PDB file of C-alpha atoms in Angstrom:
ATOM      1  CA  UNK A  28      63.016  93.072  77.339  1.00 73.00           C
ATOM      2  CA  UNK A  29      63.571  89.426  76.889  1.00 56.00           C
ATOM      3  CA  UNK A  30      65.345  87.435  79.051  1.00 65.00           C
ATOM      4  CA  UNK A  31      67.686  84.188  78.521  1.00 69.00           C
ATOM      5  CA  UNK A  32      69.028  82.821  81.364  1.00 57.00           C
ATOM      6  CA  UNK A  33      71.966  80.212  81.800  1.00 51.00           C
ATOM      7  CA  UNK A  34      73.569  78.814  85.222  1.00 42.00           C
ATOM      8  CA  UNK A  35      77.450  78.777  84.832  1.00 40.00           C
ATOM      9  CA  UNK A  36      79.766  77.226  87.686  1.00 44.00           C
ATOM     10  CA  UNK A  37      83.302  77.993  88.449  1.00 42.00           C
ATOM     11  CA  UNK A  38      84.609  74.710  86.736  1.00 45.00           C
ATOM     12  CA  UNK A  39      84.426  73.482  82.917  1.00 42.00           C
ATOM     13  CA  UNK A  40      83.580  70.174  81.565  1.00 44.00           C
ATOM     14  CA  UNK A  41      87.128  70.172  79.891  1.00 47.00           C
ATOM     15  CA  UNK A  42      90.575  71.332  79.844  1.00 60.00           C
ATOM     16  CA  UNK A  43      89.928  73.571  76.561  1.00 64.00           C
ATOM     17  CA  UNK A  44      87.040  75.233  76.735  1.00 75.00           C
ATOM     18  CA  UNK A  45      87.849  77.611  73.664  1.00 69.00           C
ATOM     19  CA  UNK A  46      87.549  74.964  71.296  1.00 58.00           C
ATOM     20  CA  UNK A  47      83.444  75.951  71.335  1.00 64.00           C
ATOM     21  CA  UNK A  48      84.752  78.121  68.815  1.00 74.00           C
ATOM     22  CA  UNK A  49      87.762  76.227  67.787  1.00 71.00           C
ATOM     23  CA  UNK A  50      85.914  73.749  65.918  1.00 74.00           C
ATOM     24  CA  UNK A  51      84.023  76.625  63.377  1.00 80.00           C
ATOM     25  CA  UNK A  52      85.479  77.654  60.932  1.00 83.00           C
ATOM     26  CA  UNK A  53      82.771  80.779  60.633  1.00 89.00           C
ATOM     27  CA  UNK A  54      79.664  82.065  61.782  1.00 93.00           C
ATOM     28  CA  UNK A  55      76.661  82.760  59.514  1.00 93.00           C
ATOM     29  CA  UNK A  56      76.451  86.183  61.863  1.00 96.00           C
ATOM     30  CA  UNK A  57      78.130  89.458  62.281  1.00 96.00           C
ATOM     31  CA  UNK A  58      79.934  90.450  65.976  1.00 97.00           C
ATOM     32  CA  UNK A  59      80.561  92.854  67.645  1.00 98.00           C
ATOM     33  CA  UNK A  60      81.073  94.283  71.604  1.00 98.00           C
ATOM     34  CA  UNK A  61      79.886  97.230  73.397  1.00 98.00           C
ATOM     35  CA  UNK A  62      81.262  97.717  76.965  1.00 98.00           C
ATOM     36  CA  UNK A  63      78.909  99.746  79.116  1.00 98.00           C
ATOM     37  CA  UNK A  64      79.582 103.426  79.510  1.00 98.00           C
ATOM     38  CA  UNK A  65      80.762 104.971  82.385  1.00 98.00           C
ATOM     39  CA  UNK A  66      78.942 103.434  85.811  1.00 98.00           C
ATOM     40  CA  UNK A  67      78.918 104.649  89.628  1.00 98.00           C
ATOM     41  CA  UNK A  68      80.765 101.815  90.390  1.00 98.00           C
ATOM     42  CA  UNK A  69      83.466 102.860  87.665  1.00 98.00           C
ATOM     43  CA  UNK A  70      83.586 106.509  89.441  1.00 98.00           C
ATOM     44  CA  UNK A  71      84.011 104.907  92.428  1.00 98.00           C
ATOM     45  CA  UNK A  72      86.569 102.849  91.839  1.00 98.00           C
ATOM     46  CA  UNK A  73      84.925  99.545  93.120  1.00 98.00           C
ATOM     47  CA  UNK A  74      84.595  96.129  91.961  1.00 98.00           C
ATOM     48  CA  UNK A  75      80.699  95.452  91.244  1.00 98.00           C
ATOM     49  CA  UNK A  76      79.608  91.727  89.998  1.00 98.00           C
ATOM     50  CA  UNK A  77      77.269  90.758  92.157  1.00 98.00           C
ATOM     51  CA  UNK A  78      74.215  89.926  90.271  1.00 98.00           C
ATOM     52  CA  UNK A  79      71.869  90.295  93.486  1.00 98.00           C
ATOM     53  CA  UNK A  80      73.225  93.910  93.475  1.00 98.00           C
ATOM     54  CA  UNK A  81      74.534  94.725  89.983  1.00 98.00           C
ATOM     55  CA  UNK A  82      71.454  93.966  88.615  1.00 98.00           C
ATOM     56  CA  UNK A  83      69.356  97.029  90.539  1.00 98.00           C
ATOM     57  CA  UNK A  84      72.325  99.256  91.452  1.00 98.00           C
ATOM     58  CA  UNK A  85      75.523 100.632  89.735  1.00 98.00           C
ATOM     59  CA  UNK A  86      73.788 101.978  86.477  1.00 98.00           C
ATOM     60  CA  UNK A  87      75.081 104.690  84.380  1.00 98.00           C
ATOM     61  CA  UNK A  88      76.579 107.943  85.477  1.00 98.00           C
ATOM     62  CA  UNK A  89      75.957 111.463  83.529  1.00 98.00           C
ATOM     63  CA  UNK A  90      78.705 110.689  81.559  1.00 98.00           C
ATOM     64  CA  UNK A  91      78.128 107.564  81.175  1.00 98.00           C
ATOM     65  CA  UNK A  92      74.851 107.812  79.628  1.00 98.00           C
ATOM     66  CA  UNK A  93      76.376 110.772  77.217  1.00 98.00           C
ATOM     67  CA  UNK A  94      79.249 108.543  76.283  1.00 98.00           C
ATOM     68  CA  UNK A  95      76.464 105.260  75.525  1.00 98.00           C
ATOM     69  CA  UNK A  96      74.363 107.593  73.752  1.00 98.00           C
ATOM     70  CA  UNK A  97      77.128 108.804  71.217  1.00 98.00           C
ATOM     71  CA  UNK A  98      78.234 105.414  70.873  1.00 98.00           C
ATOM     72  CA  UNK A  99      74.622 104.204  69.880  1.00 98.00           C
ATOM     73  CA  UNK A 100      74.234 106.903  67.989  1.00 98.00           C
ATOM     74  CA  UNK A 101      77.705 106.388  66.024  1.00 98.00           C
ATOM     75  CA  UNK A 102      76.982 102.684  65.569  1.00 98.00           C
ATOM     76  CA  UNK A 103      72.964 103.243  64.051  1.00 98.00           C
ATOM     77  CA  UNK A 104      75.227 105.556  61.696  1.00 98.00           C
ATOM     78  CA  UNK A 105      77.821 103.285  60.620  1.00 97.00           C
ATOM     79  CA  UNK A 106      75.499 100.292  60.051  1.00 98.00           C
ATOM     80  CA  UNK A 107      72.422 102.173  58.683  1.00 98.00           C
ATOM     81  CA  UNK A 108      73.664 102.169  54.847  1.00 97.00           C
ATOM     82  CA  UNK A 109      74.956  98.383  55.731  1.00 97.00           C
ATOM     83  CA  UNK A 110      71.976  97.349  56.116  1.00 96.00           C
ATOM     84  CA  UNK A 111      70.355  99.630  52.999  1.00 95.00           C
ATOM     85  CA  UNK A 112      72.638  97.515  50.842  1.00 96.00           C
ATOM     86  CA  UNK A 113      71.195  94.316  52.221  1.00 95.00           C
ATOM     87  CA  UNK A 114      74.702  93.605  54.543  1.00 96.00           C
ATOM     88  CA  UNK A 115      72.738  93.004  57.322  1.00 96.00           C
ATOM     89  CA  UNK A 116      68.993  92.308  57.769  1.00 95.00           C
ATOM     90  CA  UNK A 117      68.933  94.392  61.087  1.00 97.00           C
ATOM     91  CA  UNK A 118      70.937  94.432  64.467  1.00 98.00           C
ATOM     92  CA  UNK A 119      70.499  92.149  67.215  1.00 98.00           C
ATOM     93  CA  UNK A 120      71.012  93.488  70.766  1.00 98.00           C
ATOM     94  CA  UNK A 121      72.075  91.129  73.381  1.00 98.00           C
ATOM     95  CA  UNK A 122      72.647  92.567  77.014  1.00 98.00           C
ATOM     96  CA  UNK A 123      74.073  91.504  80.590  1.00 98.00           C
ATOM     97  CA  UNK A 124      70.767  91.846  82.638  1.00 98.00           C
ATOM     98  CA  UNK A 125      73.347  94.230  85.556  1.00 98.00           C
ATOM     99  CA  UNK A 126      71.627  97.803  85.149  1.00 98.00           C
ATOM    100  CA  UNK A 127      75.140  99.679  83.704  1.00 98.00           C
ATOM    101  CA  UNK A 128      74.585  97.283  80.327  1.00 98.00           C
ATOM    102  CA  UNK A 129      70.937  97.802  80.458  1.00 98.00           C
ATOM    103  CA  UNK A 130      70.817 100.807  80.280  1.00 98.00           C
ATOM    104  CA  UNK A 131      73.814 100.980  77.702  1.00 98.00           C
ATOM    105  CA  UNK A 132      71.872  98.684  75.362  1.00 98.00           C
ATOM    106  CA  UNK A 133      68.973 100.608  75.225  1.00 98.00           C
ATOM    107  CA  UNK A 134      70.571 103.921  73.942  1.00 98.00           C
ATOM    108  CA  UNK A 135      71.803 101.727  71.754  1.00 98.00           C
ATOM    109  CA  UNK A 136      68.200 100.485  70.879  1.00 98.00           C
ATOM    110  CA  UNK A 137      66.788 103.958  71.055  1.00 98.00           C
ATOM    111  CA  UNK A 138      69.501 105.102  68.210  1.00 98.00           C
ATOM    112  CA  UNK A 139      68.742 101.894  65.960  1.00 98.00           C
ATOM    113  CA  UNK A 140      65.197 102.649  66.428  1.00 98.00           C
ATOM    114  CA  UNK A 141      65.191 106.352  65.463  1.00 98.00           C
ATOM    115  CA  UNK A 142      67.278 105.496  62.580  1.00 98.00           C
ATOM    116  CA  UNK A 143      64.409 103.064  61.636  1.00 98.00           C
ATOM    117  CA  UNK A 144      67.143  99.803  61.647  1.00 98.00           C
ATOM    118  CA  UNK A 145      64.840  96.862  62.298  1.00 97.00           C
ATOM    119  CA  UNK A 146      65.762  95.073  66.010  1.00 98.00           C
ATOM    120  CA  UNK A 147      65.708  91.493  66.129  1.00 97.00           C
ATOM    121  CA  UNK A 148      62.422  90.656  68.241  1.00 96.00           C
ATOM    122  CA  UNK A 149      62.361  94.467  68.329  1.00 97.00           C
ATOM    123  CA  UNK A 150      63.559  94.635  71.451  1.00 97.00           C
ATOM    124  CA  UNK A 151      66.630  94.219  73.998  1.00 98.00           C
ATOM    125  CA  UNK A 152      67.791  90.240  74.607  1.00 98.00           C
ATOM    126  CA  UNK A 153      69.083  90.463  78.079  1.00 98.00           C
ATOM    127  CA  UNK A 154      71.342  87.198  78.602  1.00 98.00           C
ATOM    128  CA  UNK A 155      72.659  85.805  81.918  1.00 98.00           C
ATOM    129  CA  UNK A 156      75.861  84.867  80.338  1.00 98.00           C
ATOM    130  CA  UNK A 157      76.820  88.115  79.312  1.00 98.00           C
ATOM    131  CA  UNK A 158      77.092  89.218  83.257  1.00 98.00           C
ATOM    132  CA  UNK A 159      80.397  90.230  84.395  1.00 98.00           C
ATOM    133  CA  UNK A 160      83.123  88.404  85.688  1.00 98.00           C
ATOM    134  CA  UNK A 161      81.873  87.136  89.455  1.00 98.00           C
ATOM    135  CA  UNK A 162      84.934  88.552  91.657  1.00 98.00           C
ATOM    136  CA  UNK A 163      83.822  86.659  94.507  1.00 98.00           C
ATOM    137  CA  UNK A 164      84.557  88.240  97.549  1.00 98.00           C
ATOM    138  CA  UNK A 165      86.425  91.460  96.230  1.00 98.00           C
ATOM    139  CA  UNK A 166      82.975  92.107  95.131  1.00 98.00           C
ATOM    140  CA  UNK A 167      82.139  95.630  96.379  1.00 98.00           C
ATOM    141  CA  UNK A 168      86.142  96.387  97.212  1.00 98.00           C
ATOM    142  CA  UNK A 169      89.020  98.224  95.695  1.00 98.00           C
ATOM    143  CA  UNK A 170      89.184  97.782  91.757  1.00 98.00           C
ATOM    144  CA  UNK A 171      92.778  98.120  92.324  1.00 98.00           C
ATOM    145  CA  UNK A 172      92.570  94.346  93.095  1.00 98.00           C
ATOM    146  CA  UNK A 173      91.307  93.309  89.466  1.00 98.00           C
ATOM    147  CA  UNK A 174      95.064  93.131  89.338  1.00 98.00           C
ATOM    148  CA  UNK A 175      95.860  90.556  91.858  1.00 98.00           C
ATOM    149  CA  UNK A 176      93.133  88.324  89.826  1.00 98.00           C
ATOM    150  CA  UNK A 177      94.845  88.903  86.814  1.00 98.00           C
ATOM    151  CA  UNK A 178      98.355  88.228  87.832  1.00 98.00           C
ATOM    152  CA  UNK A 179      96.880  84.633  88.489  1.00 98.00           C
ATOM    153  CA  UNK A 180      95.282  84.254  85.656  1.00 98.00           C
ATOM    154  CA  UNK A 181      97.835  84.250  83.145  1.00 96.00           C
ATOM    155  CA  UNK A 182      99.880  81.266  84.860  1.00 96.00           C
ATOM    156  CA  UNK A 183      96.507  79.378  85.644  1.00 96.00           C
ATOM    157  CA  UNK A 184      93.161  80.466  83.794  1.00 96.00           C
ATOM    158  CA  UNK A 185      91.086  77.487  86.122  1.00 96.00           C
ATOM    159  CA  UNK A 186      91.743  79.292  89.488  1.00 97.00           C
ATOM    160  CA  UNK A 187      89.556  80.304  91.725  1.00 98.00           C
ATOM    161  CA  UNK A 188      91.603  82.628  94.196  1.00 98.00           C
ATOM    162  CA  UNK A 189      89.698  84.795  96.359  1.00 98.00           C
ATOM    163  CA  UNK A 190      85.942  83.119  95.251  1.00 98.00           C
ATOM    164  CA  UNK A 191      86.553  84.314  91.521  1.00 98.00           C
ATOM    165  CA  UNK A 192      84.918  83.082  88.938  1.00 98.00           C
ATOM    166  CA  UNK A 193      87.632  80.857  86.427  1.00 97.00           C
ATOM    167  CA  UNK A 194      88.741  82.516  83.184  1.00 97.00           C
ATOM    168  CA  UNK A 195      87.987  79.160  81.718  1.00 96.00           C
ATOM    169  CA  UNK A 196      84.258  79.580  83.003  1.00 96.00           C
ATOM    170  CA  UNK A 197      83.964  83.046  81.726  1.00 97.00           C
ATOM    171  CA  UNK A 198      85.199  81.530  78.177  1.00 96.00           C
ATOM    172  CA  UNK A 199      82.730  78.236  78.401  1.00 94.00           C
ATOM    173  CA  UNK A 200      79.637  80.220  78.965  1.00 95.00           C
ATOM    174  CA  UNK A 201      79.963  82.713  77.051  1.00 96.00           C
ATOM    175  CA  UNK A 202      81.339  80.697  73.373  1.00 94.00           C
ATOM    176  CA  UNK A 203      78.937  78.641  74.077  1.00 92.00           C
ATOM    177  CA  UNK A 204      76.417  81.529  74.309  1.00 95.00           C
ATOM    178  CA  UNK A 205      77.623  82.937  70.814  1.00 96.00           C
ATOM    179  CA  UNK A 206      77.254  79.459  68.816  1.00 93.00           C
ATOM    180  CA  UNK A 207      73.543  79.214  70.188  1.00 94.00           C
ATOM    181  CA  UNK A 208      72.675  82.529  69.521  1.00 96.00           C
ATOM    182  CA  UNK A 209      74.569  82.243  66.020  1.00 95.00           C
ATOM    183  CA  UNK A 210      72.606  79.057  65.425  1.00 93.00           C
ATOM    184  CA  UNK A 211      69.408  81.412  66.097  1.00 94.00           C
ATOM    185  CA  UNK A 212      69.493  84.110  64.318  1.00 94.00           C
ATOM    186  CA  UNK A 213      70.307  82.111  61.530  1.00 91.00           C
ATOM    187  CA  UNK A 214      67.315  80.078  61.232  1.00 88.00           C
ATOM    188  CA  UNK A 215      65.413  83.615  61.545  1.00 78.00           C
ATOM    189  CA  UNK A 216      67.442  84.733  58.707  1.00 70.00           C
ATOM    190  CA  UNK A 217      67.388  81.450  56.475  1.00 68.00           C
ATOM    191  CA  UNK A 218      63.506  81.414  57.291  1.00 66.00           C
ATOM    192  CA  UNK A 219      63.194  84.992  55.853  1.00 67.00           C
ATOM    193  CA  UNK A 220      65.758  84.453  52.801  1.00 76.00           C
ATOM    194  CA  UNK A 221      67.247  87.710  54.204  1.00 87.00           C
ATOM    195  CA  UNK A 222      70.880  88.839  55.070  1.00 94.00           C
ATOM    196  CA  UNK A 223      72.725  87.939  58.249  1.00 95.00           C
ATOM    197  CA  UNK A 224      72.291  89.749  61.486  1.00 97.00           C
ATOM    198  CA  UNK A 225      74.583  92.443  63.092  1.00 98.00           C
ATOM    199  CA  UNK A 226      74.887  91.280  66.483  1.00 98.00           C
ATOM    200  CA  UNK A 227      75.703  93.538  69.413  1.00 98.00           C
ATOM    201  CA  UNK A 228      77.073  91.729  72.438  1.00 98.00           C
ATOM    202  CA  UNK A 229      76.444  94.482  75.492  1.00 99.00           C
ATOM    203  CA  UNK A 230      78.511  93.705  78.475  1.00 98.00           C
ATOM    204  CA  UNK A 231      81.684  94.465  80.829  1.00 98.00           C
ATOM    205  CA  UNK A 232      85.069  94.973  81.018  1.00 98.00           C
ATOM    206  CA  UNK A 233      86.299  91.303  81.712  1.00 98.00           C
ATOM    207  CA  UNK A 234      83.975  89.435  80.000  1.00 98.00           C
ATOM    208  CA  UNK A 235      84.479  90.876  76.993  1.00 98.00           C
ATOM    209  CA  UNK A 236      88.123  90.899  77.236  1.00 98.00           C
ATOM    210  CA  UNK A 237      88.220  87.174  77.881  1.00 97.00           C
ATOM    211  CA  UNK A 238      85.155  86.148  75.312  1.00 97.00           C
ATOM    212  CA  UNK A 239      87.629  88.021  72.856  1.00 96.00           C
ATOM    213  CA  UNK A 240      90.342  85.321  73.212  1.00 95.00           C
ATOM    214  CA  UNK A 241      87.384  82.564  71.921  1.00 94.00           C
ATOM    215  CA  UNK A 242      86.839  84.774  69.140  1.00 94.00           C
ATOM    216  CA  UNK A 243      90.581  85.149  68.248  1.00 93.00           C
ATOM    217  CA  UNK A 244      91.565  81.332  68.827  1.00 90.00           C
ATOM    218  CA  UNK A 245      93.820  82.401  71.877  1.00 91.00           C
ATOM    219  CA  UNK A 246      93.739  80.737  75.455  1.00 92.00           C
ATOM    220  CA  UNK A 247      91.538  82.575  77.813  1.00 95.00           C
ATOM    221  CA  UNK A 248      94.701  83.102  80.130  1.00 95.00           C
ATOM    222  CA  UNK A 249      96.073  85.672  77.828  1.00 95.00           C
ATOM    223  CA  UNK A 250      93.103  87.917  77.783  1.00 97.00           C
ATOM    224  CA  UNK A 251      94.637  90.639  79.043  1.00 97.00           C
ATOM    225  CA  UNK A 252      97.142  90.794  76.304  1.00 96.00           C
ATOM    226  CA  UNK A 253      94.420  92.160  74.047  1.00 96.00           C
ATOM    227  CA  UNK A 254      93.709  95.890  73.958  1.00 95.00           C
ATOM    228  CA  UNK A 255      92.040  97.478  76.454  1.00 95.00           C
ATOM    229  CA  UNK A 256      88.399  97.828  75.793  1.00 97.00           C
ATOM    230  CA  UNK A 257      87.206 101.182  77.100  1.00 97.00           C
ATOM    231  CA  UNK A 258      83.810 102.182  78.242  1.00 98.00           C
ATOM    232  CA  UNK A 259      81.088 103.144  75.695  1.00 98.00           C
ATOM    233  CA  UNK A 260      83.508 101.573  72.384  1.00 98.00           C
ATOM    234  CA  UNK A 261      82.231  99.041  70.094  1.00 98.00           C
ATOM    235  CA  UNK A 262      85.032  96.462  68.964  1.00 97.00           C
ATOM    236  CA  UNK A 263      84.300  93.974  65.914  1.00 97.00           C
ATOM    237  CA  UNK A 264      84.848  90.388  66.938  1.00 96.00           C
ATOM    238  CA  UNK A 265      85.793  88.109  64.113  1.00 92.00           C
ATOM    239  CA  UNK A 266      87.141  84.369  63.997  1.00 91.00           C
ATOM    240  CA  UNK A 267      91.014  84.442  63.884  1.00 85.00           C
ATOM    241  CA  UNK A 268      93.859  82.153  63.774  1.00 75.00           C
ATOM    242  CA  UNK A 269      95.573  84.777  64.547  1.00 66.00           C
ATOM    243  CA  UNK A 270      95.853  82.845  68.298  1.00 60.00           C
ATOM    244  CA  UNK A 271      97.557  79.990  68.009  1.00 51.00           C
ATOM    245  CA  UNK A 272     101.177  82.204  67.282  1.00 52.00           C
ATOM    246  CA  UNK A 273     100.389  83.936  70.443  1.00 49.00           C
ATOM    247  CA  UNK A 274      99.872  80.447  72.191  1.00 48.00           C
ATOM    248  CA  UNK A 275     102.468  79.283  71.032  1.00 45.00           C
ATOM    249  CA  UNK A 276     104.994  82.134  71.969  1.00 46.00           C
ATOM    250  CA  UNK A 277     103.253  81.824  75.218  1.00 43.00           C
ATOM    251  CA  UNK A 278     104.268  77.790  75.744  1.00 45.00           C
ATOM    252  CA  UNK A 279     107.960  78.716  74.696  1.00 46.00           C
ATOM    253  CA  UNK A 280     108.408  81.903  77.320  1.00 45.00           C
ATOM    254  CA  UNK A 281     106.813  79.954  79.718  1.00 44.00           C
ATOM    255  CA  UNK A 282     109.439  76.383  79.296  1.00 47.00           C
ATOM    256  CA  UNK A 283     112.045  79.068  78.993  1.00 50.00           C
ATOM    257  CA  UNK A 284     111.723  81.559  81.991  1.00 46.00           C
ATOM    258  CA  UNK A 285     108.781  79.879  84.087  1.00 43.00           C
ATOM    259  CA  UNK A 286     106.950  82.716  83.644  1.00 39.00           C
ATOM    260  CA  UNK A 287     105.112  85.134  81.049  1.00 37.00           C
TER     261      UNK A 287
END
């Protein structure tokens, strides 16, 4: 496992962080997410971003590691002739470093492997900025109170109620994270003459659902407007305009009722 590591702090260097993705009009890469399968924390119904904690504890339950085994499994299926066409060159695996992606990612590596589907550095990336959400001090409580964050978060995606980590933040570090990484695997692939990567971006429930919103062009504050990414499911992520209508139906309910 290789490790890249990135400090992020609750604020932003400006008002808009999205526009790390705003300004491309593509990437020279393929995307796509994998939440973590089922975890003990998920079973127990508690919040777990703590990196001093999530990183050692919380890993996969039974199911869990059925459900990320199928879904590796699935996904070495689906891009195996993709790649025999020269699609992609291979898959790239990029993981939060907490145990529950970890160990996610590599059933996912173990599938690609077995399927003979070449792995970037032909291994696991584990990257700091894929962690989850930090929920401050409703770390190790009810999840029942990812709610109350979220009720926030749609009227003010900077806040930091309760110790939590901004929306904003969440969106900075991790487009920013996707145009390096883009930038890359490119220069491996450019360097080679070869296809474009698949990537796989292994992570968590809120972190994927708000690093969706730079992908689609939409503010971060209406991340959880977008499906519902379950545990163990790939999603594609693709550039889209397809934000800015949703934006802008957002500004007009908002001058209109004061609220979402």
């Amino acid at each position: 496992l290789v490790t890249n590591s990135a400090a992020f702090s609750t604020t932003t260097s400006n008002n808009n962080p999205n526009k790390l993705l705003l300004a491309k009009d593509n990437l020279h890469n393929s995307y796509c997410a994998l939440r973590h399968g089922q975890s003990l924390a998920n079973i127990g119904k508690f919040i777990s971003s703590d990196p001093a904690i999530s990183t050692v504890e919380h890993g996969l339950s039974e199911f869990g590691n059925e459900q990320a085994r199928e879904a590796g499994e699935a996904f070495a299926n689906d891009i195996l002739p993709r790649i025999s066409n020269n699609e992609y060159c291979g898959v790239a695996i990029f993981s939060s470093d907490f145990k529950r992606a970890k160990e996610t990612a590599q059933h996912l590596a173990d599938a690609c492997l077995d399927a003979s589907i070449p792995l970037y550095k032909d291994e696991i990336i584990l990257e700091t900025r894929l962690r989850e959400r930090n929920f401050g001090e409703l770390n190790g409580g009810s999840d029942s109170r990812y709610q109350d964050v979220w009720d926030i978060d749609i009227s003010n995606p900077t806040h930091n109620e309760f110790g939590v980590e901004s929306v904003y933040s969440v969106v900075e570090r991790t487009t920013n994270m996707v145009l390096e990484i883009d930038e890359e695997l490119s220069v491996t692939s450019e360097k080679k003459g070869s296809p474009p990567w698949k990537c796989v971006l292994v992570a968590h429930g809120d972190v994927l659902q708000i690093l969706q919103t730079g992908f689609r062009k939409m503010d971060g504050s209406l991340h959880r407007t977008l499906p519902h990414l379950e545990t163990a499911t790939v999603r594609d992520l693709e550039l889209s305009d397809e934000g800015f209508a949703a934006i802008m139906r957002y500004e007009v309910c908002l001058k209109s009722n004061g609220k979402p």
